[in-house]
Amino acid sequence: MNGESPNKLFYDAVRAEASGDLDKAIEIYSAISQETHSANLHANLANLFFKMKDYPRSVLHFRKAIWINPGNRDYRANLVLALEMAGISPKDLTGPPPSFSPRFQTYWLVALSIFFWSGLLLFSYFLRPRLGNSSTFWVAGIWITGTFFLGWGFFLSRMESTKLNREVIALSPSSQTEDPANGIPLRVFAGDGSSANTNVTPGTSLFLDLDTKGFPRSHQSQSGEKWFLARSSSGTNKGWIKRNEFDPVLDLHL
Amino acid sequence: MSQMINKFLPPFLFWFASFGLAHGQIRVEATFDPPNITSANTTIYKIVVHGTQQSPLGAVPSVDGLTFSSPPRTLRSASFINGVPSIRFELSFTVTPQRQGSFVVPSWNLEIENDLYAVPPARLQVLPPNQKDKLKQAQQRKQQADLREAAFLEFSCPRPFLFEGETVAAKVSLFLWNRLPVTRIEQIPTKSGSGFSMTELGQPVEQRDVKRFNKTYSVYSWNFGLTGALPGKHSISFDSSIRVRVRNNRNSPFSSPFFNDPFFGFGREEGLKISSDSLNLEIRPLPVINRPANFQGAIGNLSIVSDPDSNRVSVGDPVRLTCVISGTGNFAAMPAPDLSFGKSFKVGPPAFSFDGNENTKQNGSQTFEFIVTPLQAGLLEIPPVSFSYFDPLEEKYYSLSTDSHNLRVDPGEKWIAPKIAPSSTASVSPKNASQDLFQTESEPGNWINKLATPNPLESNTFWIIQITFSGIFISILIFRFKGRNPRLEARKQKERLLEAKAREALKHKDVPGLHQALRRRIRLRVGIACDQSNTSALSSTEIINLLNTSGYSDEIVGEVLQLLKICDESEYAGTSNEPSNIESTFQRSRAILKKIK
């Protein structure tokens, strides 16, 4: 950003957009988003891509904006519209209840810790475990049930977090107003010459496969292109996709 | 010898034909072989050209009632007859009679070596079929019937007629006889008939061992939605093809009763086309009388509900209004209801989604999601959504409308458009925006460095909790370990045993046993309470003195004394309580012991 503050650049982009220079506004917003993020930045960027009819990138940036500011209903309504314009059913947006959102996994874990330790201290100090004592039985039952419930909540939240960290949005290799005829191919092998298992519509959410160490499974071809193994949300369709054919929703080191 | 013949005979015959008889006399003959046939048989129309082996040119005249095969079979031959060399060229046409009677092929010309030669007329007599022919025809008919029963398509439509635009759930089934060696279904059924449209055929439903015509079949059924497209009477049928394995030495698998062929199933594959019977269906136009003004083509038995996702918003905030049309109908061709909400609302184009039987798209629910934006503040009413459909069974139009919904619209914040310097717009030509539903934020908001999910293990709160609670837990364990008094623990253990013993005695009405256990327990408890190590050897008087010196109240001391007296009398004097009183003695002892701590 050449040492300029993100605020100044943001205002420059707003002025560029207001003056009708959408390309320049996109360029500035994109440059800012390489360094830092804000909900308004990504929402404006999504808005611009929408105006430029690049709906898949609009979907991507609305997802980023919603991640930063999940309570904004405008973003959600606009995301639905962008998805529809991209030819994707908004039903794919339905996720778990907000309580199990990845952002709540720390709360679940803290609650689990407090509950678990409290029960343990109660038993070790105040209550002597005696078989046949009904009060002990009920307290132990509540403690075990509560621990399992909070553990389950943390587990679901953790799973959602893992899923979100693997989620990418399929994009056309270059910012273009018309989608490729057959969509983005998920290839059988990591190579341009390989046939496609299936084609996905740009803007579709895909999920990267992880290797045994927890990193995305990848392959670097002789030409230097990096390929990743991705699959659809249902998990049924999978194949290799080039790095320039998708962008992650969150910041990932790929 | 035979090798010599094979080697030298063909060149000799060629020379013989080319040079030896090049200038012989040419003569043409024409005959039917045999000249008399029954109508169920075929004959050969043979033309023999003597004196040349060059191919003649010409066309056989058409004869009404006879069919000539084309092209003819040809034969060149050379021979010595009585020492005279002879060459000839034969043309053989297979002739199939269409009817009985006497037929004559008239004289016609052949061009041979640039000269015209007349082919003499030939006569054929076609007789009525004899008994053998009738048997053969019956056998052929049976074979064809067997073939039709071996693999056939069955198409069923639930209604005798359709209305224009009406969708019904139809079914086409492919029956394959289990003994037919089918290798694969080459082509799924395709529709023939222009008056209808249909949904795509998906995966078939497979049924095994279905009985039909005294045969066992595997049946593949496709359910689909059939829609009447053009008014009028139309026929509809379905065609499919399968691959079957047949013997190698047969030209066709169906020229013989292959069903009894033990070798059937080995050899090459051949395609078999299967067609269903043609079904005539009438497509009637929709009645014009009583047609509602807002009817848009929905046909079926339907219901509609609407639901907004919020009942309080600010001006300009989108409200998602979901209209769900459910039931049975032509969902594939159903347009969205027309929303005329006036000037208070701006209504966007709806999003469609269908939930139901995807094969037929005839049964389920169609959801239309409208983005409705209130344009003014106040307590507004989202008007009812009206919808009309035509019921094809009752042949009537119905009009439905949903409930209205109250919507409270707050004024919200007024957005001030940024002032733009005139000079900045001069140099750049603005692009046409496709759609601008979004309001550009003019402030950046809060910046964050990274888009990432939180890692709970990096949370300070989590580690503070772990350290605090584990510290408390370890402290309790240490406290408990250090605070242990083995002697005291042993006494308490002994006291628990005595209580159990007393309960046991109470259970068996063992009065002396109960009193003994109570007396020992009282001694033990007094020992614990007054810090005396060995109280088992103390008399009752010494125990009372011990309690007095430890400062217990006279009431407690008196109760203990009384209880000890009962126990002593029972043990030493032989007097005892009645069994009915021992329960009260036990409860009394427990109450006293609770007071001695």
PDB file of C-alpha atoms in Angstrom, chain A residues 18-147:
ATOM      1  CA  ALA A  18     -18.452   7.672  -6.792  1.00  0.00           C
ATOM      2  CA  SER A  19     -16.787   9.121  -9.849  1.00  0.00           C
ATOM      3  CA  GLY A  20     -17.630   5.996 -11.837  1.00  0.00           C
ATOM      4  CA  ASP A  21     -14.116   4.555 -12.082  1.00  0.00           C
ATOM      5  CA  LEU A  22     -15.102   1.135 -10.852  1.00  0.00           C
ATOM      6  CA  ASP A  23     -11.922  -0.582 -12.049  1.00  0.00           C
ATOM      7  CA  LYS A  24      -9.755   1.748 -10.029  1.00  0.00           C
ATOM      8  CA  ALA A  25     -11.987   1.371  -6.973  1.00  0.00           C
ATOM      9  CA  ILE A  26     -11.685  -2.401  -7.214  1.00  0.00           C
ATOM     10  CA  GLU A  27      -7.946  -2.124  -7.597  1.00  0.00           C
ATOM     11  CA  ILE A  28      -7.606   0.020  -4.467  1.00  0.00           C
ATOM     12  CA  TYR A  29      -9.962  -2.088  -2.358  1.00  0.00           C
ATOM     13  CA  SER A  30      -8.163  -5.255  -3.473  1.00  0.00           C
ATOM     14  CA  ALA A  31      -4.814  -3.771  -2.535  1.00  0.00           C
ATOM     15  CA  ILE A  32      -6.110  -2.901   0.942  1.00  0.00           C
ATOM     16  CA  SER A  33      -7.574  -6.370   1.386  1.00  0.00           C
ATOM     17  CA  GLN A  34      -4.144  -7.882   0.853  1.00  0.00           C
ATOM     18  CA  GLU A  35      -2.982  -6.235   4.089  1.00  0.00           C
ATOM     19  CA  THR A  36      -5.988  -5.732   6.302  1.00  0.00           C
ATOM     20  CA  HIS A  37      -9.722  -6.273   6.396  1.00  0.00           C
ATOM     21  CA  SER A  38     -12.936  -4.629   7.384  1.00  0.00           C
ATOM     22  CA  ALA A  39     -16.557  -5.567   6.821  1.00  0.00           C
ATOM     23  CA  ASN A  40     -17.265  -2.380   4.894  1.00  0.00           C
ATOM     24  CA  LEU A  41     -14.206  -2.871   2.721  1.00  0.00           C
ATOM     25  CA  HIS A  42     -15.288  -6.335   1.599  1.00  0.00           C
ATOM     26  CA  ALA A  43     -18.948  -5.301   1.247  1.00  0.00           C
ATOM     27  CA  ASN A  44     -17.972  -2.400  -1.010  1.00  0.00           C
ATOM     28  CA  LEU A  45     -15.693  -4.677  -2.988  1.00  0.00           C
ATOM     29  CA  ALA A  46     -18.496  -7.228  -3.342  1.00  0.00           C
ATOM     30  CA  ASN A  47     -20.822  -4.455  -4.442  1.00  0.00           C
ATOM     31  CA  LEU A  48     -18.368  -3.380  -7.128  1.00  0.00           C
ATOM     32  CA  PHE A  49     -17.887  -6.901  -8.423  1.00  0.00           C
ATOM     33  CA  PHE A  50     -21.653  -7.232  -8.536  1.00  0.00           C
ATOM     34  CA  LYS A  51     -21.913  -4.087 -10.606  1.00  0.00           C
ATOM     35  CA  MET A  52     -19.243  -5.470 -12.910  1.00  0.00           C
ATOM     36  CA  LYS A  53     -21.319  -8.679 -13.198  1.00  0.00           C
ATOM     37  CA  ASP A  54     -18.506 -10.709 -11.673  1.00  0.00           C
ATOM     38  CA  TYR A  55     -20.955 -12.437  -9.345  1.00  0.00           C
ATOM     39  CA  PRO A  56     -18.634 -15.209  -8.081  1.00  0.00           C
ATOM     40  CA  ARG A  57     -16.158 -12.648  -6.692  1.00  0.00           C
ATOM     41  CA  SER A  58     -19.093 -10.704  -5.295  1.00  0.00           C
ATOM     42  CA  VAL A  59     -20.131 -13.870  -3.448  1.00  0.00           C
ATOM     43  CA  LEU A  60     -16.591 -14.312  -2.118  1.00  0.00           C
ATOM     44  CA  HIS A  61     -16.349 -10.814  -0.677  1.00  0.00           C
ATOM     45  CA  PHE A  62     -19.840 -10.864   0.788  1.00  0.00           C
ATOM     46  CA  ARG A  63     -18.802 -14.054   2.584  1.00  0.00           C
ATOM     47  CA  LYS A  64     -15.761 -12.262   3.967  1.00  0.00           C
ATOM     48  CA  ALA A  65     -17.871  -9.283   5.021  1.00  0.00           C
ATOM     49  CA  ILE A  66     -20.365 -11.551   6.755  1.00  0.00           C
ATOM     50  CA  TRP A  67     -17.576 -13.340   8.587  1.00  0.00           C
ATOM     51  CA  ILE A  68     -16.392 -10.020  10.015  1.00  0.00           C
ATOM     52  CA  ASN A  69     -19.869  -8.654  10.700  1.00  0.00           C
ATOM     53  CA  PRO A  70     -22.283 -11.589  10.936  1.00  0.00           C
ATOM     54  CA  GLY A  71     -25.160  -9.495  12.229  1.00  0.00           C
ATOM     55  CA  ASN A  72     -25.525  -7.350   9.125  1.00  0.00           C
ATOM     56  CA  ARG A  73     -28.711  -8.366   7.369  1.00  0.00           C
ATOM     57  CA  ASP A  74     -27.972  -6.306   4.283  1.00  0.00           C
ATOM     58  CA  TYR A  75     -24.901  -8.354   3.592  1.00  0.00           C
ATOM     59  CA  ARG A  76     -26.879 -11.549   3.842  1.00  0.00           C
ATOM     60  CA  ALA A  77     -29.657 -10.315   1.571  1.00  0.00           C
ATOM     61  CA  ASN A  78     -27.103  -9.117  -0.940  1.00  0.00           C
ATOM     62  CA  LEU A  79     -25.215 -12.401  -0.750  1.00  0.00           C
ATOM     63  CA  VAL A  80     -28.437 -14.247  -1.556  1.00  0.00           C
ATOM     64  CA  LEU A  81     -28.942 -12.019  -4.572  1.00  0.00           C
ATOM     65  CA  ALA A  82     -25.345 -12.456  -5.730  1.00  0.00           C
ATOM     66  CA  LEU A  83     -25.669 -16.213  -5.412  1.00  0.00           C
ATOM     67  CA  GLU A  84     -28.840 -16.192  -7.434  1.00  0.00           C
ATOM     68  CA  MET A  85     -27.218 -14.071 -10.097  1.00  0.00           C
ATOM     69  CA  ALA A  86     -24.301 -16.516 -10.153  1.00  0.00           C
ATOM     70  CA  GLY A  87     -26.775 -19.333 -10.722  1.00  0.00           C
ATOM     71  CA  ILE A  88     -26.320 -20.934  -7.304  1.00  0.00           C
ATOM     72  CA  SER A  89     -29.130 -21.908  -4.994  1.00  0.00           C
ATOM     73  CA  PRO A  90     -29.054 -19.820  -1.790  1.00  0.00           C
ATOM     74  CA  LYS A  91     -30.115 -22.976   0.031  1.00  0.00           C
ATOM     75  CA  ASP A  92     -26.406 -23.805   0.197  1.00  0.00           C
ATOM     76  CA  LEU A  93     -26.075 -20.994   2.735  1.00  0.00           C
ATOM     77  CA  THR A  94     -28.052 -22.794   5.382  1.00  0.00           C
ATOM     78  CA  GLY A  95     -25.527 -23.821   7.967  1.00  0.00           C
ATOM     79  CA  PRO A  96     -25.631 -24.847  11.592  1.00  0.00           C
ATOM     80  CA  PRO A  97     -27.391 -22.738  14.244  1.00  0.00           C
ATOM     81  CA  PRO A  98     -25.471 -19.554  15.104  1.00  0.00           C
ATOM     82  CA  SER A  99     -24.661 -20.993  18.523  1.00  0.00           C
ATOM     83  CA  PHE A 100     -22.334 -23.467  16.864  1.00  0.00           C
ATOM     84  CA  SER A 101     -20.624 -20.865  14.731  1.00  0.00           C
ATOM     85  CA  PRO A 102     -16.827 -21.153  14.669  1.00  0.00           C
ATOM     86  CA  ARG A 103     -16.558 -17.816  16.452  1.00  0.00           C
ATOM     87  CA  PHE A 104     -18.184 -19.353  19.551  1.00  0.00           C
ATOM     88  CA  GLN A 105     -15.822 -22.289  19.946  1.00  0.00           C
ATOM     89  CA  THR A 106     -13.789 -20.460  22.623  1.00  0.00           C
ATOM     90  CA  TYR A 107     -16.967 -19.777  24.596  1.00  0.00           C
ATOM     91  CA  TRP A 108     -17.945 -23.420  24.403  1.00  0.00           C
ATOM     92  CA  LEU A 109     -14.510 -24.521  25.564  1.00  0.00           C
ATOM     93  CA  VAL A 110     -14.421 -22.030  28.446  1.00  0.00           C
ATOM     94  CA  ALA A 111     -17.918 -23.064  29.549  1.00  0.00           C
ATOM     95  CA  LEU A 112     -16.898 -26.712  29.326  1.00  0.00           C
ATOM     96  CA  SER A 113     -13.805 -26.088  31.424  1.00  0.00           C
ATOM     97  CA  ILE A 114     -15.670 -24.193  34.121  1.00  0.00           C
ATOM     98  CA  PHE A 115     -18.411 -26.789  34.319  1.00  0.00           C
ATOM     99  CA  PHE A 116     -16.014 -29.724  34.363  1.00  0.00           C
ATOM    100  CA  TRP A 117     -13.714 -28.296  37.027  1.00  0.00           C
ATOM    101  CA  SER A 118     -16.597 -27.071  39.175  1.00  0.00           C
ATOM    102  CA  GLY A 119     -18.091 -30.534  39.251  1.00  0.00           C
ATOM    103  CA  LEU A 120     -14.763 -32.102  40.025  1.00  0.00           C
ATOM    104  CA  LEU A 121     -14.128 -29.695  42.893  1.00  0.00           C
ATOM    105  CA  LEU A 122     -17.634 -30.201  44.233  1.00  0.00           C
ATOM    106  CA  PHE A 123     -17.102 -33.918  44.388  1.00  0.00           C
ATOM    107  CA  SER A 124     -13.596 -33.762  45.754  1.00  0.00           C
ATOM    108  CA  TYR A 125     -14.303 -31.268  48.527  1.00  0.00           C
ATOM    109  CA  PHE A 126     -17.969 -31.169  49.460  1.00  0.00           C
ATOM    110  CA  LEU A 127     -19.348 -34.511  48.432  1.00  0.00           C
ATOM    111  CA  ARG A 128     -18.005 -37.896  49.287  1.00  0.00           C
ATOM    112  CA  PRO A 129     -18.870 -40.285  46.510  1.00  0.00           C
ATOM    113  CA  ARG A 130     -20.998 -42.960  48.147  1.00  0.00           C
ATOM    114  CA  LEU A 131     -22.858 -45.526  46.147  1.00  0.00           C
ATOM    115  CA  GLY A 132     -26.554 -45.553  46.852  1.00  0.00           C
ATOM    116  CA  ASN A 133     -26.691 -41.938  47.939  1.00  0.00           C
ATOM    117  CA  SER A 134     -29.405 -40.432  45.765  1.00  0.00           C
ATOM    118  CA  SER A 135     -28.237 -36.821  45.943  1.00  0.00           C
ATOM    119  CA  THR A 136     -24.757 -37.856  44.856  1.00  0.00           C
ATOM    120  CA  PHE A 137     -26.272 -39.802  42.023  1.00  0.00           C
ATOM    121  CA  TRP A 138     -28.300 -36.849  40.752  1.00  0.00           C
ATOM    122  CA  VAL A 139     -25.468 -34.366  41.050  1.00  0.00           C
ATOM    123  CA  ALA A 140     -23.138 -36.769  39.233  1.00  0.00           C
ATOM    124  CA  GLY A 141     -25.752 -37.324  36.540  1.00  0.00           C
ATOM    125  CA  ILE A 142     -26.233 -33.620  35.955  1.00  0.00           C
ATOM    126  CA  TRP A 143     -22.486 -33.083  35.920  1.00  0.00           C
ATOM    127  CA  ILE A 144     -21.857 -35.838  33.374  1.00  0.00           C
ATOM    128  CA  THR A 145     -24.785 -34.732  31.180  1.00  0.00           C
ATOM    129  CA  GLY A 146     -23.708 -31.107  31.277  1.00  0.00           C
ATOM    130  CA  THR A 147     -20.137 -32.002  30.488  1.00  0.00           C
TER     131      THR A 147
END
